[in-house]
Short mmCIF file of C-alpha atoms in Angstrom, two decimals:
data_model
loop_
_atom_site.label_atom_id
_atom_site.label_comp_id
_atom_site.label_asym_id
_atom_site.label_seq_id
_atom_site.Cartn_x
_atom_site.Cartn_y
_atom_site.Cartn_z
CA MET A 24 71.61 -55.66 74.66
CA THR A 25 69.53 -52.88 72.66
CA HIS A 26 70.54 -52.73 69.09
CA PRO A 27 70.62 -49.17 67.57
CA LEU A 28 67.62 -50.64 64.82
CA GLU A 29 65.86 -53.86 65.30
CA PHE A 30 62.96 -55.08 63.35
CA GLN A 31 60.98 -57.91 65.06
CA GLU A 32 58.66 -59.73 62.72
CA ILE A 33 57.12 -56.71 61.37
CA SER A 34 54.50 -56.52 58.64
CA LYS A 35 52.76 -53.79 57.02
CA GLN A 36 49.53 -54.69 54.75
CA TYR A 37 47.86 -52.27 52.62
CA GLY A 38 44.26 -53.63 52.01
CA LYS A 39 45.17 -56.87 50.46
CA LEU A 40 48.70 -56.46 49.49
CA LEU A 41 51.30 -57.09 51.96
CA ALA A 42 54.16 -54.60 51.56
CA LEU A 43 56.44 -56.29 54.26
CA ASP A 44 56.09 -59.71 55.40
CA ARG A 45 57.41 -60.54 59.13
CA LEU A 46 60.77 -58.63 58.53
CA SER A 47 63.38 -59.38 61.52
CA LEU A 48 66.45 -57.49 61.28
CA THR A 49 69.03 -55.75 63.60
CA VAL A 50 71.46 -53.23 63.05
CA GLU A 51 74.65 -53.47 65.21
CA PRO A 52 76.81 -50.78 66.72
CA GLY A 53 79.16 -49.33 64.36
CA GLU A 54 78.12 -50.90 61.26
CA ILE A 55 76.89 -50.12 57.83
CA VAL A 56 73.89 -52.50 56.82
CA GLY A 57 73.03 -51.99 53.04
CA PHE A 58 69.22 -52.56 52.53
CA VAL A 59 68.85 -53.51 48.80
CA GLY A 60 66.01 -55.24 46.62
CA PRO A 61 64.28 -54.26 43.27
CA ASN A 62 61.36 -51.33 42.87
CA GLY A 63 58.27 -51.96 45.46
CA ALA A 64 60.46 -54.39 47.55
CA GLY A 65 59.29 -52.91 50.63
CA LYS A 66 62.63 -50.93 51.35
CA THR A 67 60.85 -47.44 52.01
CA THR A 68 58.09 -49.08 53.85
CA ALA A 69 60.47 -50.68 56.34
CA ILE A 70 62.16 -47.32 56.80
CA HIS A 71 58.84 -45.58 57.25
CA LEU A 72 58.00 -47.77 59.95
CA ALA A 73 60.93 -47.39 61.32
CA MET A 74 60.73 -43.48 61.22
CA GLY A 75 57.06 -43.98 62.72
CA PHE A 76 55.59 -42.31 59.32
CA LEU A 77 53.41 -45.56 58.90
CA ARG A 78 52.17 -47.82 61.69
CA ALA A 79 53.14 -51.63 61.75
CA THR A 80 49.89 -53.96 60.90
CA SER A 81 51.90 -56.32 63.08
CA GLY A 82 55.06 -56.88 64.96
CA LYS A 83 57.24 -54.16 66.34
CA GLY A 84 60.45 -52.72 66.25
CA GLN A 85 63.04 -50.33 68.27
CA MET A 86 65.50 -47.48 67.63
CA LEU A 87 68.19 -46.74 70.07
CA GLY A 88 66.18 -48.04 73.01
CA HIS A 89 62.75 -46.55 71.90
CA PRO A 90 59.52 -47.83 70.02
CA PHE A 91 59.32 -46.95 66.37
CA GLY A 92 57.96 -43.57 66.10
CA ASP A 93 59.02 -42.28 69.27
CA PRO A 94 60.52 -38.77 68.85
CA ALA A 95 62.92 -39.68 71.96
CA SER A 96 64.90 -41.78 69.44
CA ARG A 97 64.71 -39.34 66.12
CA VAL A 98 66.28 -36.94 68.11
CA ARG A 99 69.84 -39.12 67.86
CA ILE A 100 69.07 -40.17 64.32
CA GLY A 101 69.99 -38.84 60.99
CA PHE A 102 67.40 -39.40 57.93
CA LEU A 103 67.62 -38.88 54.62
CA PRO A 104 64.47 -39.60 52.42
CA ASP A 105 64.45 -40.80 48.74
CA ALA A 106 63.45 -37.41 47.20
CA PRO A 107 64.29 -34.79 49.98
CA THR A 108 61.86 -31.69 50.05
CA VAL A 109 62.49 -28.33 51.64
CA PHE A 110 60.91 -25.06 52.80
CA ALA A 111 61.04 -22.08 50.73
CA GLY A 112 64.65 -20.26 52.42
CA SER A 113 68.31 -20.66 52.10
CA ALA A 114 70.22 -24.00 52.96
CA GLU A 115 71.40 -22.53 55.77
CA ALA A 116 67.61 -21.94 56.90
CA ALA A 117 66.95 -25.50 56.24
CA ILE A 118 69.62 -26.94 57.97
CA THR A 119 68.77 -24.69 60.87
CA LEU A 120 65.44 -25.86 60.98
CA ALA A 121 66.14 -29.28 61.29
CA ALA A 122 68.94 -28.76 63.82
CA ARG A 123 66.44 -27.01 66.09
CA LEU A 124 63.51 -29.70 65.81
CA ASN A 125 66.33 -32.04 67.01
CA ASN A 126 67.35 -29.78 69.93
CA VAL A 127 70.73 -28.55 68.73
CA HIS A 128 71.00 -25.03 69.41
CA ASP A 129 73.62 -22.02 69.28
CA PRO A 130 76.36 -21.77 69.76
CA PRO A 131 77.16 -25.31 68.35
CA LEU A 132 74.75 -24.93 65.80
CA ARG A 133 76.10 -21.98 64.08
CA GLN A 134 79.59 -23.65 63.76
CA ARG A 135 78.02 -26.97 62.46
CA VAL A 136 75.83 -25.52 59.87
CA GLY A 137 78.99 -23.52 58.21
CA GLU A 138 81.07 -26.70 58.38
CA LEU A 139 78.22 -29.04 56.77
CA ILE A 140 77.73 -26.23 53.88
CA ALA A 141 81.49 -26.41 53.34
CA THR A 142 81.96 -30.16 53.60
CA LEU A 143 78.69 -30.92 51.22
CA GLY A 144 79.60 -27.79 48.85
CA LEU A 145 76.17 -26.27 49.41
CA PRO A 146 75.60 -22.81 48.05
CA SER A 147 75.97 -20.24 50.85
CA ASN A 148 74.77 -17.14 49.07
CA GLY A 149 70.87 -17.60 50.44
CA ARG A 150 69.14 -19.02 47.28
CA ASP A 151 66.04 -20.64 47.90
CA ALA A 152 66.82 -24.21 48.41
CA ARG A 153 63.85 -25.39 46.52
CA GLN A 154 65.49 -23.97 43.14
CA PHE A 155 68.19 -26.25 44.06
CA SER A 156 69.12 -29.29 41.51
CA ARG A 157 68.36 -32.67 42.86
CA GLY A 158 71.79 -33.86 43.48
CA MET A 159 72.23 -30.75 45.46
CA GLN A 160 68.79 -31.32 47.39
CA GLN A 161 70.20 -34.57 48.08
CA ARG A 162 73.17 -32.67 49.56
CA LEU A 163 71.12 -30.51 51.81
CA GLY A 164 68.98 -33.32 52.57
CA LEU A 165 72.38 -35.16 54.05
CA ALA A 166 73.45 -32.19 55.91
CA GLN A 167 70.00 -31.96 57.69
CA ALA A 168 70.53 -35.71 58.27
CA LEU A 169 74.04 -34.85 59.99
CA ILE A 170 73.52 -31.69 61.83
CA ASN A 171 72.47 -33.69 65.04
CA ASP A 172 75.38 -35.68 64.94
CA PRO A 173 73.41 -38.48 64.87
CA GLN A 174 73.83 -42.19 66.64
CA LEU A 175 72.27 -43.85 63.87
CA LEU A 176 71.84 -42.97 60.24
CA ILE A 177 69.00 -44.19 58.00
CA LEU A 178 69.26 -43.24 54.65
CA ASP A 179 66.85 -43.89 51.63
CA GLU A 180 68.98 -44.00 48.46
CA PRO A 181 71.74 -41.55 49.58
CA THR A 182 73.45 -41.37 46.65
CA SER A 183 70.99 -41.77 44.01
CA ALA A 184 71.01 -38.27 42.44
CA LEU A 185 74.55 -37.73 43.21
CA ASP A 186 77.61 -37.16 40.64
CA PRO A 187 80.61 -39.17 41.23
CA PRO A 188 82.85 -37.06 43.35
CA ALA A 189 79.93 -36.44 45.50
CA VAL A 190 79.07 -40.26 45.54
CA VAL A 191 83.09 -40.66 47.00
CA GLU A 192 82.37 -37.70 50.02
CA VAL A 193 79.44 -39.75 50.88
CA ARG A 194 81.02 -42.71 51.18
CA GLY A 195 84.17 -40.97 53.10
CA ILE A 196 81.18 -39.65 55.27
CA LEU A 197 79.64 -43.04 56.01
CA ARG A 198 82.80 -44.48 56.69
CA GLN A 199 83.82 -41.66 59.08
CA ALA A 200 80.51 -42.29 60.83
CA ARG A 201 81.28 -46.03 61.11
CA ALA A 202 84.69 -45.41 62.57
CA ALA A 203 83.13 -43.17 65.02
CA GLY A 204 80.94 -46.24 66.20
CA LYS A 205 77.73 -45.05 64.37
CA SER A 206 75.45 -47.45 62.89
CA VAL A 207 74.25 -46.88 59.26
CA PHE A 208 71.32 -48.23 57.46
CA PHE A 209 70.85 -47.42 53.79
CA SER A 210 68.74 -48.90 50.97
CA SER A 211 70.04 -48.61 47.70
CA HIS A 212 69.57 -49.58 44.00
CA GLN A 213 73.47 -48.90 43.27
CA LEU A 214 74.83 -52.41 44.08
CA SER A 215 78.56 -51.50 43.56
CA GLU A 216 77.99 -48.74 46.43
CA VAL A 217 76.53 -51.17 48.88
CA GLU A 218 79.56 -53.51 47.97
CA GLN A 219 82.03 -51.11 48.55
CA ILE A 220 80.82 -49.82 51.89
CA CYS A 221 78.68 -52.10 53.52
CA ASP A 222 79.67 -54.74 56.37
CA ARG A 223 76.43 -56.38 56.05
CA VAL A 224 73.65 -56.62 53.25
CA ALA A 225 69.81 -57.50 53.66
CA PHE A 226 67.91 -58.24 50.38
CA LEU A 227 64.59 -57.75 50.07
CA HIS A 228 61.97 -58.92 47.66
CA GLU A 229 58.69 -58.80 47.75
CA GLY A 230 58.48 -57.72 51.29
CA ARG A 231 60.22 -60.70 52.42
CA LEU A 232 63.93 -60.59 53.61
CA LEU A 233 65.76 -63.15 51.22
CA ARG A 234 69.11 -62.70 52.37
CA CYS A 235 70.54 -60.98 55.08
CA GLY A 236 74.71 -61.37 56.10
CA ASN A 237 78.22 -60.45 55.95
CA LEU A 238 79.12 -59.46 52.42
CA ASP A 239 81.99 -61.74 52.09
CA GLU A 240 80.01 -64.60 53.16
CA LEU A 241 77.13 -63.91 50.66
CA MET A 242 79.27 -63.47 47.94
CA SER A 243 81.32 -66.55 48.39
CA THR A 244 78.20 -68.68 48.53
CA ALA A 245 78.73 -69.55 44.95
CA ASP A 246 80.10 -73.18 45.06
CA ALA A 247 82.61 -72.43 42.73
CA THR A 248 86.88 -71.99 42.63
CA GLU A 249 88.91 -70.24 40.34
CA ILE A 250 92.10 -71.79 39.94
CA LEU A 251 95.21 -70.21 38.12
CA ILE A 252 98.01 -72.65 36.72
CA ARG A 253 101.37 -71.77 35.22
CA GLY A 254 103.89 -73.90 33.20
CA VAL A 255 101.70 -76.63 32.16
CA ASP A 256 100.67 -78.03 28.74
CA ALA A 257 96.80 -77.81 28.66
CA SER A 258 96.57 -80.81 26.49
CA SER A 259 98.31 -82.78 29.10
CA ALA A 260 96.47 -86.49 29.74
CA ALA A 261 96.42 -85.31 33.56
CA LEU A 262 94.20 -82.22 32.89
CA GLU A 263 92.09 -84.09 30.54
CA PRO A 264 89.15 -84.58 33.36
CA PHE A 265 89.17 -80.76 33.99
CA ALA A 266 89.49 -79.57 30.62
CA ARG A 267 85.82 -78.47 30.51
CA PHE A 268 86.33 -76.17 33.16
CA ALA A 269 89.19 -74.32 31.51
CA ALA A 270 88.50 -70.59 30.76
CA THR A 271 90.83 -68.33 28.89
CA PRO A 272 94.04 -70.49 28.24
CA ASP A 273 96.87 -67.81 28.02
CA SER A 274 99.49 -70.15 26.00
CA GLU A 275 101.97 -67.02 25.41
CA ARG A 276 102.54 -66.81 29.10
CA ASN A 277 101.70 -70.48 29.55
CA LEU A 278 98.89 -69.71 31.91
CA LEU A 279 95.73 -72.07 32.47
CA ARG A 280 92.72 -70.96 34.49
CA TRP A 281 90.04 -72.93 35.49
CA ILE A 282 86.44 -72.47 36.83
CA LEU A 283 85.36 -75.23 38.67
CA PRO A 284 83.18 -76.60 41.46
CA SER A 285 84.89 -76.29 44.66
CA ALA A 286 84.64 -79.99 45.32
CA LEU A 287 87.15 -80.51 42.44
CA ALA A 288 89.63 -78.20 43.26
CA ARG A 289 91.86 -80.09 45.40
CA PRO A 290 91.95 -83.20 42.44
CA ALA A 291 92.40 -80.47 39.87
CA ILE A 292 95.62 -78.90 41.70
CA GLU A 293 96.98 -82.28 42.56
CA ALA A 294 96.51 -82.82 38.38
CA ALA A 295 98.28 -79.60 37.53
CA TRP A 296 101.29 -80.58 39.95
CA THR A 297 101.53 -84.17 38.61
CA ALA A 298 101.50 -82.48 34.72
CA GLY A 299 104.61 -80.18 36.35
CA GLY A 300 102.59 -76.86 36.71
CA GLU A 301 102.83 -74.65 39.24
CA LEU A 302 99.70 -73.16 41.17
CA VAL A 303 99.59 -69.57 40.86
CA TYR A 304 96.81 -68.98 42.99
CA SER A 305 93.21 -70.71 44.03
CA ARG A 306 90.24 -68.88 45.47
CA PRO A 307 86.76 -69.48 46.22
CA LEU A 308 84.70 -67.66 43.05
CA ARG A 309 82.92 -64.32 44.41
CA LYS A 310 79.94 -63.11 42.72
CA THR A 311 78.86 -59.84 42.23
CA LEU A 312 76.26 -58.34 44.43
CA GLU A 313 74.29 -57.31 41.28
CA GLU A 314 74.73 -61.21 39.84
CA LEU A 315 73.65 -62.27 43.30
CA PHE A 316 70.69 -59.87 43.26
CA ILE A 317 69.51 -60.99 39.71
CA GLU A 318 69.75 -64.70 41.03
CA TRP A 319 67.99 -64.12 43.74
CA THR A 320 65.18 -62.33 42.73
CA ALA A 321 64.36 -64.05 39.45
CA PRO A 322 61.22 -65.42 39.05
CA ARG A 323 61.49 -69.16 39.49
CA PRO A 324 60.46 -71.71 36.90
CA ALA A 325 57.03 -73.00 37.61
CA SER A 326 58.26 -76.47 37.98
CA VAL A 327 60.76 -75.11 41.19
CA ALA A 328 57.95 -73.13 42.23
CA SER A 329 55.60 -76.01 42.67
CA GLU A 330 58.38 -78.34 44.12
CA ALA A 331 58.84 -75.59 46.68
CA ARG A 332 55.36 -75.53 47.65
CA ARG A 333 55.05 -79.11 47.63
CA MET B 17 58.62 -24.10 70.98
CA LYS B 18 59.17 -26.56 67.81
CA ALA B 19 55.74 -25.79 66.56
CA LEU B 20 57.05 -22.20 66.49
CA TYR B 21 60.02 -23.04 64.45
CA LEU B 22 57.78 -24.68 62.10
CA VAL B 23 55.03 -21.77 61.53
CA ARG B 24 57.60 -19.51 59.82
CA PRO B 25 58.52 -21.54 56.84
CA LEU B 26 55.07 -22.54 56.87
CA LEU B 27 53.72 -19.29 56.43
CA ARG B 28 56.28 -18.07 54.00
CA LEU B 29 54.89 -20.68 51.76
CA ASN B 30 52.04 -18.73 50.76
CA ARG B 31 53.35 -15.42 51.62
CA TRP B 32 52.35 -13.50 48.65
CA LEU B 33 48.51 -14.94 48.83
CA LEU B 34 48.63 -13.89 52.32
CA LEU B 35 50.14 -10.49 51.84
CA LEU B 36 46.93 -9.74 49.22
CA LEU B 37 44.58 -11.08 51.96
CA LEU B 38 46.31 -8.70 54.71
CA LEU B 39 46.26 -5.87 52.23
CA TRP B 40 42.32 -6.44 51.58
CA PRO B 41 40.81 -4.51 54.27
CA TYR B 42 43.09 -1.55 53.53
CA ALA B 43 41.97 -1.53 49.96
CA MET B 44 38.49 -2.21 50.66
CA ALA B 45 38.22 0.83 53.19
CA ALA B 46 40.02 2.81 50.51
CA LEU B 47 37.70 2.23 47.96
CA THR B 48 34.57 3.00 50.12
CA LEU B 49 36.13 6.14 51.16
CA ILE B 50 37.27 7.22 48.06
CA GLY B 51 33.56 7.25 46.75
CA GLU B 52 32.22 8.90 50.02
CA PRO B 53 34.14 10.14 52.50
CA SER B 54 31.53 9.92 55.15
CA PRO B 55 29.79 6.65 54.16
CA PRO B 56 26.24 5.64 55.53
CA PRO B 57 26.81 3.55 58.93
CA ASP B 58 24.99 0.52 57.15
CA ALA B 59 27.34 0.34 54.02
CA VAL B 60 30.05 0.29 56.74
CA LEU B 61 28.57 -2.40 58.43
CA ALA B 62 27.58 -4.35 55.68
CA LEU B 63 31.53 -4.12 54.55
CA LEU B 64 32.74 -5.32 58.01
CA LYS B 65 30.25 -8.05 58.01
CA GLU B 66 31.74 -9.31 54.45
CA GLU B 67 35.42 -8.72 55.67
CA CYS B 68 34.33 -11.14 59.09
CA PHE B 69 33.31 -14.13 56.27
CA TYR B 70 36.53 -13.77 54.37
CA GLY B 71 38.63 -13.88 57.68
CA ILE B 72 36.85 -17.23 58.62
CA ALA B 73 36.69 -18.49 55.33
CA LEU B 74 40.78 -17.87 55.21
CA VAL B 75 40.95 -20.11 58.16
CA ALA B 76 38.85 -22.39 57.17
CA PHE B 77 40.85 -23.03 53.74
CA THR B 78 44.53 -22.65 55.10
CA GLY B 79 43.46 -25.04 57.96
CA ALA B 80 41.88 -27.75 55.17
CA TYR B 81 44.81 -27.39 52.81
CA LEU B 82 47.93 -27.09 55.17
CA LEU B 83 48.28 -31.01 56.04
CA GLY B 84 47.28 -32.29 52.70
CA ASN B 85 49.59 -30.10 51.10
CA GLU B 86 52.21 -31.15 53.23
CA GLN B 87 51.88 -35.06 52.47
CA ARG B 88 51.69 -34.53 48.88
CA SER B 89 54.88 -32.55 49.05
CA ARG B 90 56.62 -34.84 51.42
CA ARG B 91 58.02 -31.98 53.08
CA ILE B 92 56.08 -33.48 56.43
CA ILE B 93 58.63 -36.18 56.10
CA THR B 94 61.92 -33.98 56.29
CA VAL B 95 59.85 -32.14 59.54
CA LEU B 96 58.22 -35.65 61.33
CA ALA B 97 61.86 -37.46 61.03
CA ARG B 98 63.35 -34.66 63.73
CA GLY B 99 62.35 -35.25 67.14
CA ILE B 100 58.89 -33.64 67.19
CA HIS B 101 55.62 -35.23 68.32
CA ARG B 102 52.78 -35.21 66.11
CA TRP B 103 50.47 -32.96 68.41
CA GLN B 104 53.62 -30.44 67.92
CA TYR B 105 53.14 -30.66 64.14
CA LEU B 106 49.46 -30.19 63.92
CA LEU B 107 49.78 -27.03 66.40
CA ALA B 108 52.30 -25.36 63.97
CA LEU B 109 49.75 -26.31 61.38
CA LEU B 110 46.87 -24.76 63.38
CA LEU B 111 49.03 -21.37 64.39
CA ALA B 112 49.93 -21.60 60.50
CA ALA B 113 46.22 -21.41 59.74
CA TRP B 114 45.47 -19.20 62.64
CA ILE B 115 48.39 -16.23 62.67
CA PRO B 116 47.37 -14.92 59.10
CA LEU B 117 43.60 -14.21 60.71
CA VAL B 118 45.42 -12.13 63.57
CA LEU B 119 47.42 -9.97 61.15
CA TYR B 120 44.41 -9.71 58.61
CA LEU B 121 42.24 -8.51 61.82
CA VAL B 122 45.12 -5.82 62.52
CA GLY B 123 44.23 -4.20 59.18
CA PHE B 124 40.29 -5.12 59.92
CA THR B 125 40.38 -3.18 63.18
CA LEU B 126 42.53 -0.50 61.93
CA SER B 127 40.68 0.40 58.52
CA GLY B 128 37.03 -0.57 60.51
CA SER B 129 37.76 1.90 62.89
CA PHE B 130 38.65 4.76 60.63
CA MET B 131 35.76 3.93 58.16
CA LEU B 132 33.31 3.98 61.54
CA HIS B 133 34.63 7.21 62.60
CA GLN B 134 33.83 8.57 59.04
CA ALA B 135 30.66 7.54 59.36
CA ARG B 136 30.43 8.99 62.87
CA VAL B 137 29.04 5.88 64.81
CA PRO B 138 30.52 4.27 67.79
CA ILE B 139 33.65 2.23 66.77
CA HIS B 140 33.48 -0.29 69.66
CA LEU B 141 31.63 -2.54 67.22
CA VAL B 142 34.61 -3.62 65.29
CA PHE B 143 36.72 -4.38 68.24
CA ASP B 144 33.75 -6.86 69.12
CA LEU B 145 33.86 -8.35 65.99
CA ALA B 146 37.65 -8.88 66.10
CA VAL B 147 37.48 -10.54 69.35
CA LEU B 148 34.94 -12.53 67.92
CA GLN B 149 36.77 -13.75 64.78
CA LEU B 150 39.58 -14.65 66.75
CA VAL B 151 37.79 -16.61 68.69
CA VAL B 152 35.70 -18.62 66.09
CA GLY B 153 38.86 -18.35 63.63
CA LEU B 154 40.56 -20.68 66.24
CA TRP B 155 37.89 -23.02 66.49
CA THR B 156 37.27 -22.82 62.67
CA GLY B 157 41.05 -23.56 62.22
CA THR B 158 41.08 -26.82 64.57
CA LEU B 159 37.93 -28.15 62.63
CA SER B 160 39.30 -27.93 59.33
CA ILE B 161 42.46 -29.40 60.60
CA PHE B 162 40.29 -32.03 62.26
CA PHE B 163 38.83 -33.00 58.82
CA SER B 164 41.81 -32.59 56.50
CA ILE B 165 43.32 -35.41 58.98
CA PHE B 166 40.98 -38.06 57.07
CA LEU B 167 39.80 -36.26 54.12
CA PRO B 168 40.96 -34.92 51.11
CA SER B 169 41.99 -31.03 51.02
CA ILE B 170 39.13 -29.69 49.07
CA LEU B 171 36.59 -32.26 51.08
CA ALA B 172 37.77 -31.15 54.19
CA SER B 173 37.38 -27.49 53.38
CA LEU B 174 33.79 -28.10 52.63
CA ALA B 175 33.17 -30.14 55.47
CA SER B 176 34.41 -27.45 57.71
CA GLY B 177 32.75 -24.85 55.93
CA GLY B 178 29.50 -26.52 55.68
CA THR B 179 29.80 -27.35 59.57
CA LEU B 180 30.22 -23.75 60.53
CA ALA B 181 27.49 -22.78 58.09
CA ALA B 182 24.91 -25.34 59.67
CA LEU B 183 26.16 -24.39 63.45
CA ALA B 184 25.52 -20.83 62.51
CA PHE B 185 22.23 -20.90 60.62
CA PHE B 186 20.61 -23.03 63.46
CA SER B 187 22.91 -21.13 66.11
CA ILE B 188 23.85 -24.57 67.37
CA SER B 189 26.03 -24.60 70.29
CA ALA B 190 28.66 -21.48 71.22
CA PRO B 191 30.78 -21.57 67.95
CA GLY B 192 27.28 -21.40 66.29
CA ARG B 193 25.79 -18.69 68.31
CA LEU B 194 29.14 -16.78 67.90
CA LEU B 195 29.10 -16.90 63.80
CA ALA B 196 25.24 -16.04 63.98
CA ALA B 197 26.18 -13.10 66.06
CA THR B 198 28.72 -11.89 63.77
CA THR B 199 26.04 -11.99 61.04
CA SER B 200 23.38 -10.39 62.92
CA ALA B 201 25.51 -7.76 64.68
CA THR B 202 24.04 -3.90 64.79
CA PHE B 203 25.47 -0.80 66.04
CA THR B 204 22.94 -1.19 68.98
CA THR B 205 23.86 -4.37 69.80
CA ALA B 206 25.80 -4.38 73.55
CA GLY B 207 28.74 -6.59 73.14
CA LEU B 208 28.89 -9.71 70.80
CA GLY B 209 29.05 -13.14 72.12
CA THR B 210 28.42 -13.78 75.63
CA PRO B 211 31.95 -14.68 77.60
CA SER B 212 30.64 -18.43 78.50
CA ASP B 213 29.91 -18.62 74.54
CA LEU B 214 33.48 -17.14 74.07
CA ALA B 215 34.85 -19.56 76.61
CA TRP B 216 33.26 -22.60 75.66
CA THR B 217 34.17 -22.26 71.91
CA LEU B 218 37.67 -22.07 73.13
CA ALA B 219 36.93 -25.31 75.17
CA LEU B 220 35.27 -27.03 72.51
CA SER B 221 38.32 -25.69 69.99
CA ALA B 222 40.67 -27.34 72.63
CA ILE B 223 38.60 -31.00 72.73
CA VAL B 224 38.32 -30.64 68.70
CA PHE B 225 42.26 -30.52 68.70
CA VAL B 226 43.11 -33.07 71.43
CA ALA B 227 40.95 -35.44 69.06
CA SER B 228 42.86 -34.53 66.02
CA CYS B 229 46.10 -35.04 67.51
CA ALA B 230 44.85 -38.66 68.74
CA MET B 231 43.70 -39.56 65.59
CA PHE B 232 46.53 -38.28 63.58
CA ALA B 233 48.92 -39.97 66.31
CA ARG B 234 47.19 -43.45 65.11
CA ARG B 235 47.33 -42.78 61.78
CA ASP B 236 49.81 -43.61 58.47
CA LEU B 237 50.99 -40.59 56.72
CA ASN B 238 49.43 -40.48 53.34
CA LEU B 239 52.47 -39.63 51.20
CA SER B 240 51.70 -39.36 47.69
CA GLY B 241 53.54 -42.32 45.67
CA GLU B 242 53.48 -44.98 48.87
#
């Protein structure tokens, strides 16, 4: 089965700098994959390799069944660069040019341009698109990416310059695309954004893929459980072994919250029952993407690093 | 066809400079004729040769700068992210460098014919010079685009200018002989440039263009900030 997007052990080296190190990653049909990592992690390099702007030092990849860089695949792809730039002319002219280069012609072209201008709130008064604000240029770039009704959307920081209402609109567009069976691969620094719409997340750091997986799996990787107990006396002897895990006791409502290692969850619940308490909930503690991002990309202490090398 | 879609916005980028250049032959003719309604033939010939130089320089300069400009502005990404081959993109750049010359030559031919008529000499020379410029302009465009693939714009324009000057000075190869014919043209010259030189120049332009496409297809885009 061909994946809409597939990186196969692909590397890119600039002189002595290894910008991307044997990246292997696939995007499945109908899923949204977020591509996150700190500045200089290699996200844009990977995207540019896929689009054929750069040639891989080693490895290969394919998009919609064609090798990277093949215009036959780009016809069915919607691409939004990190900083969209346009020629002189109106928004309509910019979208029309993108459409024609992707073999979209009248009669559907005119109708589709009008729809996108309306949907994305672009000016239709013929104003020169180069004079648009950064956010408006981003919307225009998105319109150019969507004009050919693409099978795969590759978006480099699609919401970086947008105001909150526009971010919500873009989120809606991406969800619609997924519902229509299309795939979306996008890089972002806005982790809350990624958390809200992505099915899978790939973390890139210093050119290497650190983690890639289902959001739920990644975010519950923390080995901790949160437990809320009602109707229990926190000073009860049965609960003494778990006292150090207690967080924010609410004596008024007689609630006790613990955050403890998952291995201790069962004995803690049993102790609470013994003490006459009632379990309100027990759930694996989820870390936010921000927390995971910082944890995974933090420089490791020298001792840990040397241990790892051994 | 896709290359043609791109030519219009590329031409529009430098529209004021282009407009100035397109008006240049008319302005020069007007200045010449205002001073002397029946100018000496030699003065007209010198002016026409000068205008030929400007035409070729226009193509060399535009061809050398277009690719670098598009890469610096990152507009090239907006274009190459669509279903277009890199050779089609280079063809668009070549046309965007050459079409201004065609428009320039309209003014050159009209104003030149009028000046030669006023100087009471046969006007066929201006048509010969225009044909020569069209062909040499195409060669110049391909050469400057070729250099711009691997050299910064300023060096690419110097390299193409230097190559053209060397070819013309030593009358080497068909394009060199055509350039030399432009500078040495007189009213008594019967036709400028042999058909074989014209054909060879076109063939060489095609070869350089194909080589440019092959080279460009294998290279990373040189994007600022990459």
